[in-house]
Short mmCIF file of N, CA and C in Angstrom, two decimals:
data_model
loop_
_atom_site.label_atom_id
_atom_site.label_comp_id
_atom_site.label_asym_id
_atom_site.label_seq_id
_atom_site.Cartn_x
_atom_site.Cartn_y
_atom_site.Cartn_z
N MET S 52 0.78 -1.25 0.00
CA MET S 52 0.02 0.02 0.03
C MET S 52 0.90 1.36 -0.06
N LYS S 53 2.03 1.24 0.73
CA LYS S 53 2.81 2.41 0.73
C LYS S 53 3.49 2.77 -0.70
N GLN S 54 3.56 1.71 -1.49
CA GLN S 54 4.08 2.06 -2.80
C GLN S 54 3.14 2.82 -3.63
N LEU S 55 1.79 2.87 -3.31
CA LEU S 55 0.86 3.63 -4.05
C LEU S 55 0.92 5.13 -3.73
N TYR S 56 1.50 5.55 -2.52
CA TYR S 56 1.56 6.93 -2.12
C TYR S 56 2.33 7.85 -3.14
N PRO S 57 3.56 7.35 -3.47
CA PRO S 57 4.32 8.22 -4.48
C PRO S 57 3.55 8.42 -5.75
N MET S 58 2.94 7.39 -6.38
CA MET S 58 2.13 7.51 -7.43
C MET S 58 0.98 8.39 -7.34
N VAL S 59 0.39 8.43 -6.39
CA VAL S 59 -0.86 9.41 -6.06
C VAL S 59 -0.31 10.72 -5.87
N ALA S 60 0.75 10.98 -5.18
CA ALA S 60 1.44 12.31 -5.07
C ALA S 60 1.87 12.83 -6.43
N ILE S 61 2.51 12.04 -7.27
CA ILE S 61 2.81 12.48 -8.50
C ILE S 61 1.66 12.84 -9.41
N GLY S 62 0.66 12.00 -9.38
CA GLY S 62 -0.58 12.26 -10.09
C GLY S 62 -1.28 13.41 -9.75
N LEU S 63 -1.43 13.75 -8.44
CA LEU S 63 -2.09 14.99 -8.04
C LEU S 63 -1.25 16.20 -8.18
N SER S 64 0.12 16.09 -8.11
CA SER S 64 0.81 17.27 -8.40
C SER S 64 0.84 17.67 -9.81
N SER S 65 0.65 16.62 -10.72
CA SER S 65 0.66 16.98 -12.17
C SER S 65 -0.58 17.47 -12.71
N LEU S 66 -1.66 17.50 -11.84
CA LEU S 66 -3.06 17.91 -12.24
C LEU S 66 -2.93 19.41 -12.62
N THR S 67 -1.97 20.02 -12.08
CA THR S 67 -1.77 21.47 -12.30
C THR S 67 -1.22 21.72 -13.71
N MET S 68 -0.88 20.79 -14.49
CA MET S 68 -0.30 20.98 -15.85
C MET S 68 -1.39 21.47 -16.72
N ALA S 69 -0.82 21.96 -17.91
CA ALA S 69 -1.85 22.47 -18.91
C ALA S 69 -2.85 21.50 -19.19
N ALA S 70 -4.24 21.79 -19.05
CA ALA S 70 -5.32 20.78 -19.26
C ALA S 70 -5.30 20.34 -20.84
N HIS S 71 -4.80 21.14 -21.70
CA HIS S 71 -4.97 20.87 -23.09
C HIS S 71 -3.65 20.42 -23.77
N ALA S 72 -2.62 20.13 -23.06
CA ALA S 72 -1.49 19.59 -23.67
C ALA S 72 -1.54 18.22 -24.07
N CYS S 73 -1.13 17.95 -25.24
CA CYS S 73 -1.16 16.52 -25.68
C CYS S 73 0.19 15.88 -25.46
N THR S 74 0.17 14.52 -25.54
CA THR S 74 1.40 13.77 -25.46
C THR S 74 2.57 14.03 -26.43
N TYR S 75 2.03 14.59 -27.60
CA TYR S 75 2.85 14.88 -28.71
C TYR S 75 3.82 16.02 -28.22
N ASP S 76 3.35 16.97 -27.19
CA ASP S 76 4.18 17.99 -26.70
C ASP S 76 5.08 17.57 -25.81
N GLY S 77 5.31 16.29 -25.65
CA GLY S 77 6.27 15.75 -24.64
C GLY S 77 5.93 15.74 -23.15
N GLN S 78 4.59 15.85 -23.06
CA GLN S 78 3.94 15.83 -21.58
C GLN S 78 3.85 14.38 -21.09
N PHE S 79 4.16 14.33 -19.83
CA PHE S 79 4.11 13.08 -19.07
C PHE S 79 2.68 12.48 -19.11
N ARG S 80 2.61 11.19 -19.55
CA ARG S 80 1.23 10.44 -19.64
C ARG S 80 0.96 10.24 -18.09
N ASN S 81 0.00 10.79 -17.56
CA ASN S 81 -0.52 10.76 -16.21
C ASN S 81 -1.86 10.11 -16.20
N PRO S 82 -1.83 8.77 -15.66
CA PRO S 82 -3.15 8.18 -15.57
C PRO S 82 -4.11 8.79 -14.70
N PHE S 83 -3.75 9.76 -13.63
CA PHE S 83 -4.60 10.35 -12.78
C PHE S 83 -5.12 11.67 -13.35
N SER S 84 -4.71 12.20 -14.48
CA SER S 84 -5.08 13.43 -14.99
C SER S 84 -6.48 13.34 -15.51
N GLU S 85 -7.10 14.55 -15.53
CA GLU S 85 -8.48 14.72 -15.99
C GLU S 85 -8.57 14.39 -17.47
N SER S 86 -9.82 13.87 -17.84
CA SER S 86 -9.90 13.58 -19.27
C SER S 86 -11.37 14.05 -19.49
N TYR S 87 -11.70 13.99 -20.70
CA TYR S 87 -12.98 14.45 -21.34
C TYR S 87 -14.05 13.27 -20.91
N PRO S 88 -15.35 13.65 -20.42
CA PRO S 88 -16.20 12.71 -20.00
C PRO S 88 -16.48 11.66 -21.21
N GLY S 89 -16.42 10.44 -20.85
CA GLY S 89 -16.73 9.33 -21.93
C GLY S 89 -15.40 8.75 -22.49
N ALA S 90 -14.28 9.39 -22.29
CA ALA S 90 -12.98 8.92 -22.75
C ALA S 90 -12.58 7.59 -22.29
N LEU S 91 -12.80 7.35 -20.84
CA LEU S 91 -12.58 6.09 -20.28
C LEU S 91 -13.30 4.86 -21.07
N ASP S 92 -14.70 5.14 -21.28
CA ASP S 92 -15.50 4.24 -21.99
C ASP S 92 -14.94 3.90 -23.40
N VAL S 93 -14.48 4.80 -24.01
CA VAL S 93 -13.91 4.65 -25.34
C VAL S 93 -12.57 3.86 -25.31
N ALA S 94 -11.85 4.20 -24.30
CA ALA S 94 -10.45 3.48 -24.06
C ALA S 94 -10.76 2.10 -23.82
N ILE S 95 -11.68 1.66 -23.00
CA ILE S 95 -12.04 0.38 -22.68
C ILE S 95 -12.56 -0.52 -23.83
N ALA S 96 -13.40 0.22 -24.64
CA ALA S 96 -14.00 -0.41 -25.83
C ALA S 96 -12.92 -0.55 -26.81
N THR S 97 -12.02 0.29 -26.92
CA THR S 97 -10.91 0.17 -27.88
C THR S 97 -10.03 -0.99 -27.53
N TYR S 98 -9.68 -1.14 -26.14
CA TYR S 98 -8.90 -2.14 -25.68
C TYR S 98 -9.54 -3.51 -26.06
N GLU S 99 -10.91 -3.59 -25.90
CA GLU S 99 -11.56 -4.82 -26.04
C GLU S 99 -11.67 -5.25 -27.62
N ALA S 100 -11.75 -4.18 -28.41
CA ALA S 100 -11.71 -4.39 -29.93
C ALA S 100 -10.40 -4.85 -30.41
N LEU S 101 -9.36 -4.37 -29.75
CA LEU S 101 -8.06 -4.80 -30.15
C LEU S 101 -7.79 -6.17 -29.65
N ASP S 102 -8.20 -6.40 -28.57
CA ASP S 102 -7.96 -7.71 -27.92
C ASP S 102 -8.87 -8.86 -28.69
N ASN S 103 -10.00 -8.51 -29.16
CA ASN S 103 -10.82 -9.43 -29.88
C ASN S 103 -10.41 -9.28 -31.49
N HIS S 104 -9.49 -8.64 -31.77
CA HIS S 104 -8.95 -8.59 -33.25
C HIS S 104 -10.06 -7.86 -34.14
N GLU S 105 -10.85 -7.04 -33.64
CA GLU S 105 -11.82 -6.38 -34.41
C GLU S 105 -11.22 -5.21 -35.21
N ILE S 106 -10.19 -4.55 -34.48
CA ILE S 106 -9.42 -3.65 -35.15
C ILE S 106 -7.94 -3.94 -35.00
N LYS S 107 -7.11 -3.33 -35.83
CA LYS S 107 -5.61 -3.72 -35.73
C LYS S 107 -4.79 -2.70 -34.81
N THR S 108 -3.75 -3.32 -34.28
CA THR S 108 -2.96 -2.43 -33.46
C THR S 108 -2.11 -1.59 -34.32
N ILE S 109 -1.88 -0.29 -33.87
CA ILE S 109 -1.06 0.69 -34.67
C ILE S 109 0.24 0.74 -33.97
N SER S 110 1.33 1.09 -34.71
CA SER S 110 2.71 1.46 -34.13
C SER S 110 2.60 2.73 -33.44
N THR S 111 3.34 2.86 -32.29
CA THR S 111 3.31 4.04 -31.65
C THR S 111 4.44 5.01 -32.17
N LEU S 112 4.05 6.21 -32.35
CA LEU S 112 4.84 7.36 -32.87
C LEU S 112 4.74 8.39 -31.96
N GLU S 113 5.86 8.99 -31.61
CA GLU S 113 5.86 10.07 -30.64
C GLU S 113 6.38 11.40 -31.29
N GLY S 114 6.22 12.50 -30.48
CA GLY S 114 6.65 13.86 -30.95
C GLY S 114 6.09 14.11 -32.40
N THR S 115 7.00 14.81 -33.11
CA THR S 115 6.56 15.38 -34.41
C THR S 115 6.00 14.36 -35.44
N GLN S 116 6.54 13.15 -35.40
CA GLN S 116 6.12 12.15 -36.31
C GLN S 116 4.67 11.64 -35.99
N GLY S 117 4.45 11.49 -34.65
CA GLY S 117 3.15 11.09 -34.20
C GLY S 117 2.13 12.15 -34.45
N LEU S 118 2.49 13.36 -34.15
CA LEU S 118 1.52 14.46 -34.45
C LEU S 118 1.27 14.65 -35.94
N ARG S 119 2.31 14.34 -36.80
CA ARG S 119 2.10 14.51 -38.23
C ARG S 119 1.01 13.43 -38.73
N ARG S 120 1.38 12.21 -38.19
CA ARG S 120 0.43 11.00 -38.54
C ARG S 120 -1.04 11.29 -38.09
N ALA S 121 -1.23 11.74 -36.89
CA ALA S 121 -2.45 11.99 -36.29
C ALA S 121 -3.07 13.11 -37.13
N SER S 122 -2.42 14.08 -37.42
CA SER S 122 -3.01 15.28 -38.21
C SER S 122 -3.56 14.78 -39.52
N TRP S 123 -2.69 13.89 -40.28
CA TRP S 123 -3.01 13.57 -41.63
C TRP S 123 -4.26 12.55 -41.53
N TRP S 124 -4.22 11.74 -40.39
CA TRP S 124 -5.48 10.87 -40.43
C TRP S 124 -6.62 11.47 -39.96
N LEU S 125 -6.62 12.62 -39.24
CA LEU S 125 -7.90 13.40 -38.83
C LEU S 125 -8.28 14.05 -40.14
N GLN S 126 -7.31 14.70 -40.99
CA GLN S 126 -7.77 15.13 -42.30
C GLN S 126 -8.55 14.12 -43.19
N VAL S 127 -8.00 12.86 -43.24
CA VAL S 127 -8.55 11.91 -44.08
C VAL S 127 -9.93 11.66 -43.41
N LEU S 128 -10.07 11.47 -42.19
CA LEU S 128 -11.40 11.30 -41.51
C LEU S 128 -12.33 12.24 -41.97
N THR S 129 -12.04 13.60 -41.91
CA THR S 129 -13.05 14.49 -42.28
C THR S 129 -13.42 14.37 -43.80
N GLU S 130 -12.48 14.00 -44.65
CA GLU S 130 -12.70 13.80 -46.09
C GLU S 130 -13.65 12.69 -46.33
N LYS S 131 -13.27 11.44 -45.71
CA LYS S 131 -14.02 10.19 -45.98
C LYS S 131 -15.32 10.09 -45.26
N HIS S 132 -15.41 10.75 -44.14
CA HIS S 132 -16.60 10.57 -43.25
C HIS S 132 -17.28 11.95 -43.04
N SER S 133 -17.25 12.94 -43.92
CA SER S 133 -17.81 14.16 -43.60
C SER S 133 -19.28 14.16 -43.33
N ASN S 134 -19.97 13.20 -43.87
CA ASN S 134 -21.34 13.14 -43.64
C ASN S 134 -21.81 12.56 -42.29
N LYS S 135 -20.70 11.78 -41.64
CA LYS S 135 -20.99 11.19 -40.33
C LYS S 135 -20.71 12.16 -39.29
N ILE S 136 -19.75 13.04 -39.51
CA ILE S 136 -19.16 13.84 -38.49
C ILE S 136 -19.75 15.28 -38.67
N LYS S 137 -20.71 15.42 -39.50
CA LYS S 137 -21.21 16.81 -39.89
C LYS S 137 -21.51 17.68 -38.62
N PRO S 138 -22.21 17.10 -37.59
CA PRO S 138 -22.55 17.88 -36.47
C PRO S 138 -21.23 18.06 -35.36
N VAL S 139 -20.27 17.75 -35.77
CA VAL S 139 -19.11 17.67 -34.67
C VAL S 139 -18.32 18.94 -34.87
N SER S 140 -18.03 19.65 -33.78
CA SER S 140 -17.06 20.70 -33.79
C SER S 140 -15.77 20.44 -33.39
N TYR S 141 -15.49 19.28 -32.53
CA TYR S 141 -14.14 18.89 -32.09
C TYR S 141 -13.99 17.52 -32.15
N VAL S 142 -12.69 16.99 -32.28
CA VAL S 142 -12.29 15.69 -32.27
C VAL S 142 -11.27 15.53 -31.03
N TYR S 143 -11.47 14.62 -30.16
CA TYR S 143 -10.70 14.38 -29.00
C TYR S 143 -10.07 13.01 -29.24
N LEU S 144 -8.87 12.83 -29.42
CA LEU S 144 -7.97 11.56 -29.49
C LEU S 144 -7.63 11.31 -28.06
N ILE S 145 -8.30 10.13 -27.55
CA ILE S 145 -8.25 9.94 -26.01
C ILE S 145 -6.97 9.52 -25.70
N ASP S 146 -6.14 8.82 -26.43
CA ASP S 146 -4.83 8.31 -26.13
C ASP S 146 -3.66 9.32 -26.05
N SER S 147 -3.78 10.20 -26.99
CA SER S 147 -2.85 11.30 -27.00
C SER S 147 -3.28 12.63 -26.34
N HIS S 148 -4.52 12.74 -25.94
CA HIS S 148 -5.22 13.94 -25.40
C HIS S 148 -5.07 15.06 -26.43
N LEU S 149 -5.10 14.73 -27.60
CA LEU S 149 -5.15 15.73 -28.78
C LEU S 149 -6.41 16.17 -29.13
N TRP S 150 -6.60 17.48 -29.02
CA TRP S 150 -7.74 18.13 -29.33
C TRP S 150 -7.66 18.81 -30.77
N SER S 151 -8.75 18.61 -31.54
CA SER S 151 -8.66 19.21 -32.96
C SER S 151 -10.10 19.96 -33.24
N GLN S 152 -10.17 20.97 -33.93
CA GLN S 152 -11.35 21.51 -34.30
C GLN S 152 -11.67 21.33 -35.69
N ILE S 153 -13.02 21.12 -36.00
CA ILE S 153 -13.47 21.05 -37.34
C ILE S 153 -14.32 22.08 -37.77
N ASP S 154 -13.92 22.89 -38.78
CA ASP S 154 -14.64 24.11 -39.18
C ASP S 154 -15.82 23.70 -40.14
N GLU S 155 -16.59 24.72 -40.50
CA GLU S 155 -17.71 24.51 -41.40
C GLU S 155 -17.19 23.99 -42.77
N GLU S 156 -16.00 24.19 -43.10
CA GLU S 156 -15.48 23.77 -44.49
C GLU S 156 -14.86 22.37 -44.26
N LYS S 157 -14.99 21.82 -43.06
CA LYS S 157 -14.38 20.44 -42.80
C LYS S 157 -12.93 20.39 -42.84
N ARG S 158 -12.35 21.59 -42.43
CA ARG S 158 -10.87 21.67 -42.25
C ARG S 158 -10.61 21.48 -40.69
N ILE S 159 -9.49 20.80 -40.48
CA ILE S 159 -9.00 20.53 -39.17
C ILE S 159 -8.03 21.45 -38.66
N ALA S 160 -8.18 22.01 -37.51
CA ALA S 160 -7.21 22.76 -36.80
C ALA S 160 -6.63 22.03 -35.67
N VAL S 161 -5.63 21.41 -35.71
CA VAL S 161 -5.03 20.53 -34.65
C VAL S 161 -4.51 21.40 -33.52
N HIS S 162 -4.53 20.72 -32.36
CA HIS S 162 -4.17 21.62 -31.12
C HIS S 162 -5.24 22.78 -30.80
N SER S 163 -6.37 22.54 -31.05
CA SER S 163 -7.46 23.44 -30.85
C SER S 163 -8.51 22.91 -29.97
N ALA S 164 -8.40 23.24 -28.69
CA ALA S 164 -9.35 22.68 -27.63
C ALA S 164 -10.44 23.61 -27.39
N PRO S 165 -11.67 23.31 -26.99
CA PRO S 165 -12.64 24.17 -26.69
C PRO S 165 -12.14 25.14 -25.66
N VAL S 166 -12.52 26.41 -25.98
CA VAL S 166 -12.09 27.50 -24.99
C VAL S 166 -12.92 27.84 -23.82
N SER S 167 -14.09 27.21 -23.79
CA SER S 167 -14.97 27.38 -22.70
C SER S 167 -15.53 26.12 -22.33
N ASP S 168 -16.29 26.00 -21.26
CA ASP S 168 -17.02 24.81 -20.82
C ASP S 168 -18.42 24.76 -21.38
N ALA S 169 -18.66 25.68 -22.35
CA ALA S 169 -19.87 25.54 -23.07
C ALA S 169 -19.97 24.06 -23.84
N SER S 170 -21.23 23.71 -23.98
CA SER S 170 -21.46 22.51 -24.69
C SER S 170 -21.04 22.62 -26.08
N HIS S 171 -20.08 21.72 -26.46
CA HIS S 171 -19.67 21.61 -27.87
C HIS S 171 -19.88 20.14 -28.32
N SER S 172 -20.10 19.92 -29.55
CA SER S 172 -20.19 18.53 -30.24
C SER S 172 -18.75 18.08 -30.46
N VAL S 173 -18.59 16.79 -29.69
CA VAL S 173 -17.23 16.33 -29.89
C VAL S 173 -17.28 14.84 -30.22
N ILE S 174 -16.43 14.29 -30.93
CA ILE S 174 -16.25 12.93 -31.34
C ILE S 174 -14.98 12.36 -30.53
N LEU S 175 -15.25 11.34 -29.68
CA LEU S 175 -14.18 10.73 -29.01
C LEU S 175 -13.69 9.49 -29.67
N LEU S 176 -12.48 9.25 -29.82
CA LEU S 176 -11.87 8.04 -30.39
C LEU S 176 -10.53 7.97 -30.19
N SER S 177 -9.81 6.65 -30.31
CA SER S 177 -8.44 6.47 -30.13
C SER S 177 -7.80 6.59 -31.40
N GLU S 178 -6.42 6.66 -31.45
CA GLU S 178 -5.82 6.59 -32.71
C GLU S 178 -6.07 5.25 -33.39
N ALA S 179 -6.16 4.19 -32.70
CA ALA S 179 -6.24 2.77 -33.24
C ALA S 179 -7.71 2.91 -34.03
N ALA S 180 -8.78 3.53 -33.31
CA ALA S 180 -10.15 3.54 -33.94
C ALA S 180 -10.05 4.50 -35.14
N LEU S 181 -9.26 5.54 -35.16
CA LEU S 181 -8.98 6.44 -36.29
C LEU S 181 -8.49 5.77 -37.32
N SER S 182 -7.42 5.03 -37.11
CA SER S 182 -6.69 4.29 -38.24
C SER S 182 -7.70 3.18 -38.84
N ALA S 183 -8.44 2.51 -38.07
CA ALA S 183 -9.42 1.55 -38.39
C ALA S 183 -10.36 2.18 -39.36
N LEU S 184 -10.98 3.29 -38.88
CA LEU S 184 -11.84 4.04 -39.84
C LEU S 184 -11.29 4.46 -41.27
N ILE S 185 -10.21 5.18 -41.07
CA ILE S 185 -9.64 5.63 -42.46
C ILE S 185 -9.06 4.50 -43.35
N HIS S 186 -8.73 3.34 -42.78
CA HIS S 186 -8.26 2.13 -43.60
C HIS S 186 -9.40 1.22 -43.79
N GLU S 187 -10.48 1.67 -43.46
CA GLU S 187 -11.78 0.91 -43.81
C GLU S 187 -11.78 -0.52 -43.30
N GLN S 188 -11.18 -0.69 -41.94
CA GLN S 188 -11.32 -2.06 -41.26
C GLN S 188 -12.57 -2.19 -40.64
N VAL S 189 -13.33 -0.99 -40.22
CA VAL S 189 -14.56 -0.95 -39.64
C VAL S 189 -15.22 0.21 -40.36
N SER S 190 -16.64 0.08 -40.40
CA SER S 190 -17.45 1.23 -40.90
C SER S 190 -17.68 2.09 -39.69
N PHE S 191 -18.31 3.28 -40.09
CA PHE S 191 -18.41 4.23 -38.96
C PHE S 191 -19.58 3.58 -38.03
N GLU S 192 -20.51 2.91 -38.64
CA GLU S 192 -21.61 2.46 -37.84
C GLU S 192 -21.04 1.33 -36.93
N GLN S 193 -20.16 0.46 -37.29
CA GLN S 193 -19.59 -0.67 -36.60
C GLN S 193 -18.76 -0.04 -35.36
N ALA S 194 -18.00 1.05 -35.76
CA ALA S 194 -17.08 1.72 -34.79
C ALA S 194 -18.01 2.19 -33.53
N ILE S 195 -19.18 2.81 -33.81
CA ILE S 195 -20.08 3.33 -32.95
C ILE S 195 -20.58 2.10 -32.17
N ASP S 196 -21.04 1.05 -32.86
CA ASP S 196 -21.44 -0.12 -32.12
C ASP S 196 -20.51 -0.76 -31.15
N LEU S 197 -19.21 -0.78 -31.60
CA LEU S 197 -18.17 -1.36 -30.79
C LEU S 197 -17.80 -0.38 -29.63
N GLY S 198 -18.26 0.83 -29.56
CA GLY S 198 -17.99 1.70 -28.58
C GLY S 198 -16.52 2.44 -28.83
N ILE S 199 -15.98 2.33 -29.95
CA ILE S 199 -14.58 2.89 -30.06
C ILE S 199 -14.70 4.23 -30.67
N VAL S 200 -15.81 4.68 -31.03
CA VAL S 200 -16.26 6.04 -31.47
C VAL S 200 -17.51 6.52 -30.69
N GLN S 201 -17.37 7.65 -29.99
CA GLN S 201 -18.59 8.06 -29.17
C GLN S 201 -18.68 9.52 -29.56
N PHE S 202 -19.91 10.04 -29.61
CA PHE S 202 -20.29 11.43 -29.68
C PHE S 202 -20.71 12.01 -28.32
N SER S 203 -20.31 13.18 -28.12
CA SER S 203 -20.66 13.89 -26.85
C SER S 203 -21.06 15.29 -27.07
N GLY S 204 -21.81 15.77 -26.18
CA GLY S 204 -22.15 17.31 -26.28
C GLY S 204 -23.31 17.53 -27.04
#
């Protein structure tokens, strides 16, 4: 039990970090940090989909390379599935904590988190789910049924 105390202390002390920093910025992955509501459900569903081989595991890329890949995949998502994400204002990649905004023209602005607590339409998904969607491993409807894609707001 005493081994847990340092982890809790580290977790609580790092809650003061920038709320909208993503892991591509070199931020420490803190399991105790706040996340967007519903993100944990999507993370569990993604784990189950990977474990059941319903979607494929993707390679981990960090820093600029990871951000570049995620940005490209988000752009492809908006092009391939524009009719499905029409009401969405923001995309939140749960594993990297990356926020992106989608404008009326279906352009992606990466590192654009909602500036207020006002209700925004958000699509939550992991990078593995994003990859599965753009590589047509699953349809958008299947991704929603699996719980690896969730709409909020």
